[in-house]
Coordinates of C-alpha atoms in Angstrom, one line a residue:
Chain A
M27 CA -71.7 -90.7 139.4
T28 CA -75.5 -91.5 139.0
N29 CA -75.6 -93.4 142.5
L30 CA -74.6 -90.9 144.9
T31 CA -75.4 -91.9 148.5
P32 CA -77.6 -89.2 149.7
L33 CA -77.0 -86.7 152.6
W34 CA -78.8 -86.2 155.7
E35 CA -78.8 -83.6 158.2
V36 CA -78.8 -84.8 161.8
F37 CA -80.5 -83.1 165.0
I38 CA -79.8 -84.1 168.4
R39 CA -82.0 -83.5 171.8
T40 CA -79.4 -83.5 174.3
R41 CA -81.3 -83.1 177.3
N42 CA -84.8 -83.8 178.6
G43 CA -87.3 -81.1 177.5
M44 CA -84.8 -79.1 174.8
A45 CA -85.5 -79.0 171.2
H46 CA -83.5 -81.0 168.7
R47 CA -80.3 -79.1 167.6
H48 CA -78.6 -79.3 164.5
V49 CA -75.3 -81.0 164.9
G50 CA -73.9 -81.8 161.6
S51 CA -74.8 -84.3 158.4
V52 CA -74.2 -88.0 157.5
H53 CA -74.1 -90.1 154.2
A54 CA -76.5 -93.0 154.2
A55 CA -78.4 -95.0 151.6
D56 CA -81.7 -94.4 153.6
A57 CA -83.3 -93.1 156.6
A58 CA -82.8 -96.3 158.8
L59 CA -79.0 -96.3 158.0
A60 CA -78.7 -92.5 158.4
L61 CA -80.1 -92.8 162.0
Q62 CA -77.7 -95.7 162.9
A63 CA -74.8 -93.5 161.3
A64 CA -75.8 -90.6 163.3
R65 CA -75.9 -92.5 166.3
D66 CA -72.2 -93.7 165.8
V67 CA -70.8 -90.4 164.5
Y68 CA -72.6 -87.9 166.9
T69 CA -73.4 -89.6 170.1
R70 CA -70.6 -91.6 171.1
R71 CA -70.2 -89.8 174.3
G72 CA -73.8 -90.2 175.5
E73 CA -74.7 -86.7 173.9
G74 CA -78.1 -87.7 172.8
L75 CA -81.6 -88.6 174.1
S76 CA -83.0 -88.8 170.7
I77 CA -82.0 -88.1 167.1
W78 CA -83.7 -86.8 163.7
V79 CA -82.4 -87.1 160.4
V80 CA -83.7 -85.1 157.5
P81 CA -83.0 -85.4 153.9
S82 CA -80.3 -82.5 153.5
N83 CA -82.1 -81.6 150.1
A84 CA -85.6 -81.3 151.7
I85 CA -84.2 -78.3 153.6
T86 CA -84.9 -74.9 152.1
A87 CA -82.4 -72.3 153.4
S88 CA -82.1 -68.4 153.2
D89 CA -78.9 -67.1 151.3
P90 CA -76.5 -65.7 153.8
A91 CA -75.5 -63.2 151.0
E92 CA -78.9 -61.5 151.4
K93 CA -79.0 -61.3 155.1
D94 CA -79.0 -57.6 155.2
E95 CA -82.5 -57.6 153.2
M96 CA -83.6 -60.4 155.3
F97 CA -82.8 -59.3 158.7
E98 CA -82.1 -55.6 158.7
P99 CA -85.6 -54.3 159.1
T100 CA -85.6 -55.6 162.7
A101 CA -82.7 -53.4 163.8
S102 CA -84.7 -50.1 163.7
K103 CA -87.6 -51.6 165.8
V104 CA -86.3 -51.1 169.3
Y105 CA -89.8 -50.8 170.5
R106 CA -89.9 -54.5 170.3
H107 CA -87.8 -54.7 173.5
P108 CA -89.0 -54.2 177.0
S109 CA -86.1 -51.8 178.0
F110 CA -87.8 -49.4 175.4
Y111 CA -90.6 -48.3 177.8
D112 CA -90.0 -46.4 181.1
I113 CA -91.3 -48.0 184.1
P114 CA -90.0 -46.6 187.5
D115 CA -87.8 -48.8 189.5
D116 CA -90.2 -49.1 192.5
I117 CA -92.9 -50.7 190.3
E118 CA -92.6 -54.3 191.3
N119 CA -93.7 -57.5 189.4
M120 CA -93.4 -56.0 185.9
Chain B
M20 CA -95.8 -84.3 159.3
Y21 CA -96.7 -85.4 163.0
T22 CA -100.3 -85.0 162.0
Q23 CA -100.3 -87.8 159.7
A24 CA -97.8 -89.8 161.4
L25 CA -100.0 -89.8 164.5
N26 CA -103.3 -90.2 163.2
N27 CA -102.1 -93.8 162.3
L28 CA -101.0 -94.4 165.9
D29 CA -104.5 -93.0 167.1
L30 CA -105.9 -96.4 168.0
P31 CA -108.7 -96.7 170.6
Q32 CA -107.4 -97.7 173.7
N33 CA -108.3 -98.4 177.4
D34 CA -105.5 -96.7 179.3
E35 CA -106.7 -98.4 182.7
G36 CA -104.2 -101.3 183.4
D37 CA -102.1 -100.5 180.2
P38 CA -98.5 -101.0 181.7
R39 CA -97.5 -98.2 179.6
E40 CA -99.7 -95.9 181.6
A41 CA -97.6 -96.7 184.9
R42 CA -94.3 -96.0 182.8
F43 CA -96.0 -92.7 181.7
M44 CA -96.7 -91.5 185.2
A45 CA -93.4 -92.4 186.6
R46 CA -91.9 -90.2 183.8
I47 CA -94.1 -87.3 184.7
D48 CA -93.3 -87.8 188.3
A49 CA -89.6 -87.8 187.4
E50 CA -90.1 -84.4 185.6
E51 CA -89.0 -85.9 182.4
R52 CA -90.8 -84.0 179.1
I53 CA -93.3 -86.0 177.2
E54 CA -92.7 -85.6 173.3
P55 CA -94.7 -86.2 170.4
N56 CA -94.0 -89.5 169.5
D57 CA -93.9 -90.9 173.1
F58 CA -96.8 -93.0 174.4
M59 CA -99.3 -91.0 176.4
P60 CA -102.8 -91.7 177.7
E61 CA -105.8 -90.4 175.4
G62 CA -106.8 -88.1 178.2
Y63 CA -103.7 -86.6 178.3
R64 CA -103.5 -86.0 174.7
K65 CA -107.0 -84.6 174.4
T66 CA -106.6 -82.1 177.5
L67 CA -103.7 -80.8 175.8
V68 CA -105.0 -80.8 172.2
R69 CA -108.2 -78.7 173.9
Q70 CA -105.8 -76.5 176.0
I71 CA -103.2 -75.7 173.5
A72 CA -105.7 -74.8 170.7
Q73 CA -107.9 -72.8 173.1
H74 CA -104.7 -71.0 173.9
A75 CA -103.6 -70.6 170.2
H76 CA -107.3 -69.2 169.5
S77 CA -107.0 -66.7 172.2
E78 CA -103.7 -65.3 170.8
I79 CA -105.5 -65.1 167.4
I80 CA -108.8 -63.6 168.5
G81 CA -107.0 -61.1 170.7
M82 CA -105.4 -59.5 168.0
L83 CA -109.0 -58.2 167.1
P84 CA -109.8 -55.6 170.3
E85 CA -106.4 -54.3 169.9
G86 CA -106.2 -54.2 166.0
N87 CA -109.5 -52.0 166.4
W88 CA -107.0 -49.1 167.7
I89 CA -104.0 -49.2 165.6
T90 CA -105.0 -46.6 162.9
R91 CA -106.3 -44.2 165.7
A92 CA -103.3 -44.4 168.1
P93 CA -102.4 -40.9 169.5
S94 CA -98.7 -41.2 168.4
L95 CA -96.1 -42.8 166.4
R96 CA -94.5 -44.2 169.3
R97 CA -97.7 -45.7 170.5
K98 CA -98.5 -47.1 167.1
A99 CA -95.3 -48.8 166.6
A100 CA -95.9 -50.4 169.9
L101 CA -99.3 -51.5 169.1
L102 CA -98.3 -52.8 165.8
A103 CA -95.6 -54.8 167.2
K104 CA -97.6 -56.1 170.0
V105 CA -100.4 -57.3 167.7
Q106 CA -97.9 -59.0 165.2
D107 CA -96.6 -60.9 168.5
E108 CA -100.0 -62.2 169.2
G109 CA -100.2 -63.5 165.7
G110 CA -96.9 -65.2 165.9
H111 CA -97.8 -66.6 169.4
G112 CA -101.0 -68.1 167.8
L113 CA -98.9 -69.8 165.3
Y114 CA -96.4 -71.4 167.4
L115 CA -99.1 -72.9 169.5
Y116 CA -101.2 -74.1 166.7
C117 CA -97.9 -76.0 165.5
A118 CA -97.5 -77.4 169.1
A119 CA -100.9 -78.7 169.0
E120 CA -100.4 -80.2 165.6
T121 CA -97.6 -82.4 167.2
L122 CA -100.5 -84.1 168.9
G123 CA -102.2 -85.3 165.9
K124 CA -104.7 -82.6 165.0
S125 CA -104.7 -80.6 161.8
R126 CA -104.5 -76.8 161.7
E127 CA -107.7 -76.8 159.3
E128 CA -109.6 -78.7 162.0
M129 CA -108.6 -76.2 164.6
M130 CA -109.7 -73.1 162.3
D131 CA -113.2 -74.9 161.6
E132 CA -113.8 -75.3 165.2
L133 CA -112.9 -71.8 165.9
V134 CA -115.2 -70.3 163.6
D135 CA -118.2 -72.7 163.8
G136 CA -118.2 -72.3 167.6
R137 CA -117.2 -75.6 168.8
A138 CA -113.6 -74.2 170.2
K139 CA -113.5 -71.7 173.0
Y140 CA -111.0 -68.8 173.5
S141 CA -110.4 -66.7 176.4
S142 CA -113.5 -64.9 177.7
I143 CA -111.5 -61.6 178.0
F144 CA -111.7 -61.0 174.3
N145 CA -115.5 -60.6 174.2
Y146 CA -115.4 -57.3 175.9
P147 CA -115.0 -54.2 173.6
T148 CA -112.1 -51.8 173.4
L149 CA -114.3 -48.3 173.7
T150 CA -111.3 -45.9 174.4
W151 CA -107.8 -45.7 173.8
A152 CA -107.3 -46.1 177.5
D153 CA -108.4 -49.8 176.9
I154 CA -105.2 -50.5 174.7
G155 CA -102.9 -49.7 177.7
M156 CA -105.2 -51.6 180.3
I157 CA -105.2 -54.7 178.0
G158 CA -101.3 -54.6 177.9
W159 CA -101.2 -53.9 181.9
L160 CA -104.0 -56.4 182.9
V161 CA -104.6 -59.0 180.4
D162 CA -101.1 -59.3 179.5
G163 CA -100.1 -59.3 183.2
A164 CA -102.9 -62.2 183.8
A165 CA -101.3 -63.9 180.9
I166 CA -97.8 -63.7 182.0
M167 CA -99.1 -65.3 185.5
N168 CA -100.7 -68.2 183.7
Q169 CA -97.7 -68.7 181.1
I170 CA -94.7 -68.7 183.2
P171 CA -95.5 -71.9 184.8
L172 CA -96.4 -73.3 181.5
C173 CA -92.7 -73.0 180.6
R174 CA -92.3 -76.0 182.8
C175 CA -95.4 -78.1 181.4
S176 CA -94.9 -81.9 180.9
F177 CA -95.3 -81.7 177.1
G178 CA -92.2 -80.8 175.5
P179 CA -93.5 -78.7 172.4
Y180 CA -95.8 -76.6 174.4
A181 CA -93.2 -75.8 177.1
R182 CA -90.7 -74.9 174.4
A183 CA -93.3 -72.7 172.8
M184 CA -94.2 -71.0 176.0
I185 CA -90.6 -70.1 176.7
R186 CA -90.5 -68.3 173.5
I187 CA -93.5 -66.7 174.1
C188 CA -92.9 -65.3 177.5
K189 CA -89.5 -63.9 176.5
E190 CA -91.2 -62.1 173.5
E191 CA -94.2 -60.9 175.7
S192 CA -92.0 -59.3 178.1
F193 CA -92.6 -56.0 176.5
H194 CA -96.3 -56.1 176.4
Q195 CA -97.3 -55.4 179.9
R196 CA -94.5 -52.6 180.4
Q197 CA -95.9 -50.6 177.3
G198 CA -99.5 -51.1 178.6
Y199 CA -98.6 -49.7 182.0
E200 CA -96.5 -46.9 180.6
Q201 CA -99.6 -45.6 178.6
I202 CA -101.8 -46.0 181.7
M203 CA -99.3 -44.0 183.6
T204 CA -98.8 -41.3 181.1
L205 CA -102.9 -40.9 181.2
C206 CA -102.7 -40.8 185.0
A207 CA -100.2 -37.9 185.0
G208 CA -102.1 -36.0 182.4
T209 CA -105.3 -33.9 182.7
P210 CA -108.1 -34.9 185.0
E211 CA -110.1 -36.3 181.9
Q212 CA -107.1 -38.3 180.7
K213 CA -107.1 -39.7 184.2
E214 CA -110.7 -40.4 184.2
L215 CA -110.3 -42.2 180.9
A216 CA -107.8 -44.5 182.7
Q217 CA -109.9 -45.1 185.8
D218 CA -113.1 -45.8 183.6
S219 CA -111.0 -48.5 181.6
L220 CA -109.7 -50.2 184.9
N221 CA -113.3 -50.2 186.2
R222 CA -114.7 -51.9 183.1
W223 CA -111.5 -54.5 182.7
W224 CA -110.7 -55.3 186.3
W225 CA -113.1 -58.0 186.8
P226 CA -112.9 -59.5 183.3
S227 CA -109.3 -59.9 183.7
I228 CA -109.9 -61.5 187.4
M229 CA -112.1 -64.2 185.6
M230 CA -109.4 -64.9 182.9
F231 CA -107.8 -67.4 185.5
G232 CA -111.0 -69.4 185.2
P233 CA -113.7 -71.0 187.5
S234 CA -112.5 -71.3 191.3
D235 CA -110.7 -74.5 192.0
G236 CA -113.9 -76.3 193.6
D237 CA -115.6 -75.7 190.3
S238 CA -112.8 -76.4 187.8
V239 CA -113.5 -79.7 186.0
H240 CA -110.0 -80.2 184.7
S241 CA -107.9 -79.1 187.1
A242 CA -107.0 -81.8 189.5
K243 CA -106.2 -84.2 186.6
S244 CA -104.0 -81.3 184.8
M245 CA -102.1 -81.0 187.9
A246 CA -101.1 -84.7 188.4
W247 CA -100.2 -84.7 184.7
K248 CA -98.1 -81.4 185.5
I249 CA -99.9 -79.8 182.5
K250 CA -100.9 -77.2 185.3
R251 CA -98.3 -76.3 188.0
F252 CA -100.7 -74.1 189.9
T253 CA -104.4 -74.0 190.3
N254 CA -106.6 -71.2 189.0
D255 CA -107.2 -69.6 192.6
E256 CA -103.5 -69.7 193.4
L257 CA -102.7 -67.9 190.0
R258 CA -105.5 -65.4 190.5
Q259 CA -104.2 -64.5 194.0
K260 CA -100.6 -64.0 192.4
F261 CA -102.1 -61.8 190.0
I262 CA -104.2 -59.5 192.4
D263 CA -101.2 -59.3 194.8
A264 CA -99.0 -57.9 192.0
T265 CA -101.5 -55.6 190.2
V266 CA -103.2 -53.9 193.2
P267 CA -100.1 -52.0 194.4
Q268 CA -99.2 -51.1 190.8
A269 CA -103.0 -49.5 190.6
H270 CA -102.4 -47.8 193.8
R271 CA -98.9 -46.4 192.9
I272 CA -100.4 -44.5 190.1
G273 CA -103.5 -43.2 191.7
L274 CA -106.0 -45.7 190.4
E275 CA -108.8 -47.1 192.4
I276 CA -109.8 -50.9 192.0
P277 CA -113.4 -51.2 191.4
D278 CA -114.0 -53.4 194.5
P279 CA -115.7 -52.0 197.6
D280 CA -114.8 -55.3 199.5
L281 CA -111.1 -55.2 198.5
K282 CA -108.7 -55.3 201.6
F283 CA -105.4 -56.2 202.6
N284 CA -105.2 -59.2 204.9
E285 CA -102.2 -58.1 207.3
E286 CA -101.8 -61.7 208.4
T287 CA -101.5 -63.5 205.3
G288 CA -99.8 -60.7 203.2
H289 CA -102.5 -61.1 200.6
W290 CA -105.2 -58.7 198.9
E291 CA -108.8 -60.2 199.4
I292 CA -111.5 -59.3 196.8
G293 CA -114.9 -59.6 196.9
E294 CA -117.4 -61.8 195.4
I295 CA -116.7 -62.8 191.7
D296 CA -119.6 -62.6 189.1
W297 CA -119.4 -66.2 187.8
E298 CA -122.8 -65.9 186.1
E299 CA -121.2 -63.0 184.0
F300 CA -118.2 -65.4 183.5
K301 CA -120.7 -68.2 182.2
R302 CA -122.6 -66.1 180.1
V303 CA -119.6 -64.6 178.1
L304 CA -117.8 -68.0 177.8
A305 CA -121.2 -69.5 176.4
G306 CA -121.4 -66.8 173.7
G307 CA -123.4 -64.0 175.4
G308 CA -120.8 -61.5 175.9
P309 CA -120.8 -58.0 174.3
C310 CA -118.5 -59.1 171.3
N311 CA -118.6 -63.0 170.9
A312 CA -120.6 -62.6 167.6
D313 CA -118.4 -59.9 166.2
R314 CA -115.0 -61.8 167.2
V315 CA -116.2 -64.9 165.4
A316 CA -117.6 -63.2 162.4
A317 CA -114.5 -61.3 162.0
R318 CA -112.3 -64.4 162.2
K319 CA -114.8 -66.4 159.6
A320 CA -114.7 -63.5 157.0
A321 CA -110.6 -63.5 157.4
Q322 CA -110.7 -67.4 156.8
E323 CA -113.3 -66.9 154.0
N324 CA -111.8 -64.0 152.3
G325 CA -108.1 -65.6 152.3
A326 CA -109.2 -68.7 150.9
W327 CA -108.6 -67.9 147.4
V328 CA -105.0 -66.8 148.3
R329 CA -104.2 -70.2 149.9
D330 CA -105.8 -72.0 147.0
A331 CA -103.9 -70.1 144.4
A332 CA -100.5 -71.0 146.3
L333 CA -101.3 -74.4 146.4
A334 CA -102.2 -74.4 142.8
Y335 CA -99.1 -72.7 141.9
A336 CA -96.8 -75.2 143.7
Q337 CA -98.7 -78.2 142.3
K338 CA -98.2 -76.8 138.8
R339 CA -94.6 -76.3 139.5
A340 CA -94.1 -79.6 140.7
A341 CA -96.1 -81.1 137.8
R342 CA -93.5 -79.2 135.4
E343 CA -90.4 -80.3 137.3
S344 CA -91.6 -83.8 137.1
E345 CA -92.3 -83.5 133.3
T346 CA -88.8 -82.1 132.8
L347 CA -87.4 -84.9 134.6
A348 CA -89.1 -87.5 132.5
A349 CA -88.4 -85.9 129.2

């Protein structure tokens, strides 16, 4: 079990001007093979303009079990939204 | 990552007659977005690096005049809004530095250019925030002017810049409203409060108008930026949009625009303003504004006082990495 084929995360830009989006992962021995595998697995119907592959173990992720501590503080900050402020309807261009 | 990769590709080249140049322009004309690893003429890259870095610096320096009032905000509501706004400006600076980094310039280099005066930032932040009304005025006028500038940038031909702008515009939508709400509140208050708002408008109106930069005839970078679709409207077009939107907002709450020549042209449907004092604009941009020295000094102090934290974090990461490779070797 020492020679495991590494896992790669695949990101695809589907349309001109959009950011790359995560679509899934592939196994491949190196970056060039990962790119080819990603093309074959994820863009068979012309879904892509460009592909990024990133070694899965290079990604540091937050723990979903800690999502409350992580994201709860924003819930009470309603003043970050435009609707918090009272502007009369007849004021235009605001 | 991009920084290193692109430095290798940064060969001196003569773009004239390069067949890739024609292909690049065809892509621009077809409204395709240019991405960091695509071919681009050196002039396009340099223009973008300069513009995005200036934009990022403006966000970061822009935190200073507003930060000045956080501890003195008149209520918890106003304090929370101001804190949230200043936090946003910091975040927006970071998105923009990242977009500039995709073009091969390092964050450290940009920071150095800001503190040693080689890089510019928006002239507006060299004016002082003397009263609480100035905080509302910045939200209403300065963010209002920034929005006029930034909305067309969401369609900029360079992908990372356009995407950063979309995020920024979305987050900023509360900035102008909270400012106008503050000014409305002052105008509905005591005569002294109303006077505070009028005095603030008197001081910020012309600097806000100047935020759009030199007139089209005098703007050195405009024509090329328009052809490359970095800019979609000229400085004067954006300035006019801002004036047309803002004058009625001032009148609605009983404020007077400090311009005796201001008049509405019935035929064109536009508000026309008096002469802009371009000498003042040049002076402030060149470093002669009321707060230029303070702003750069504050940024420099933050940079220097934070150096030990960055150094310590790096040393810790290196120590841990070394320990890990020792464990693996053992």
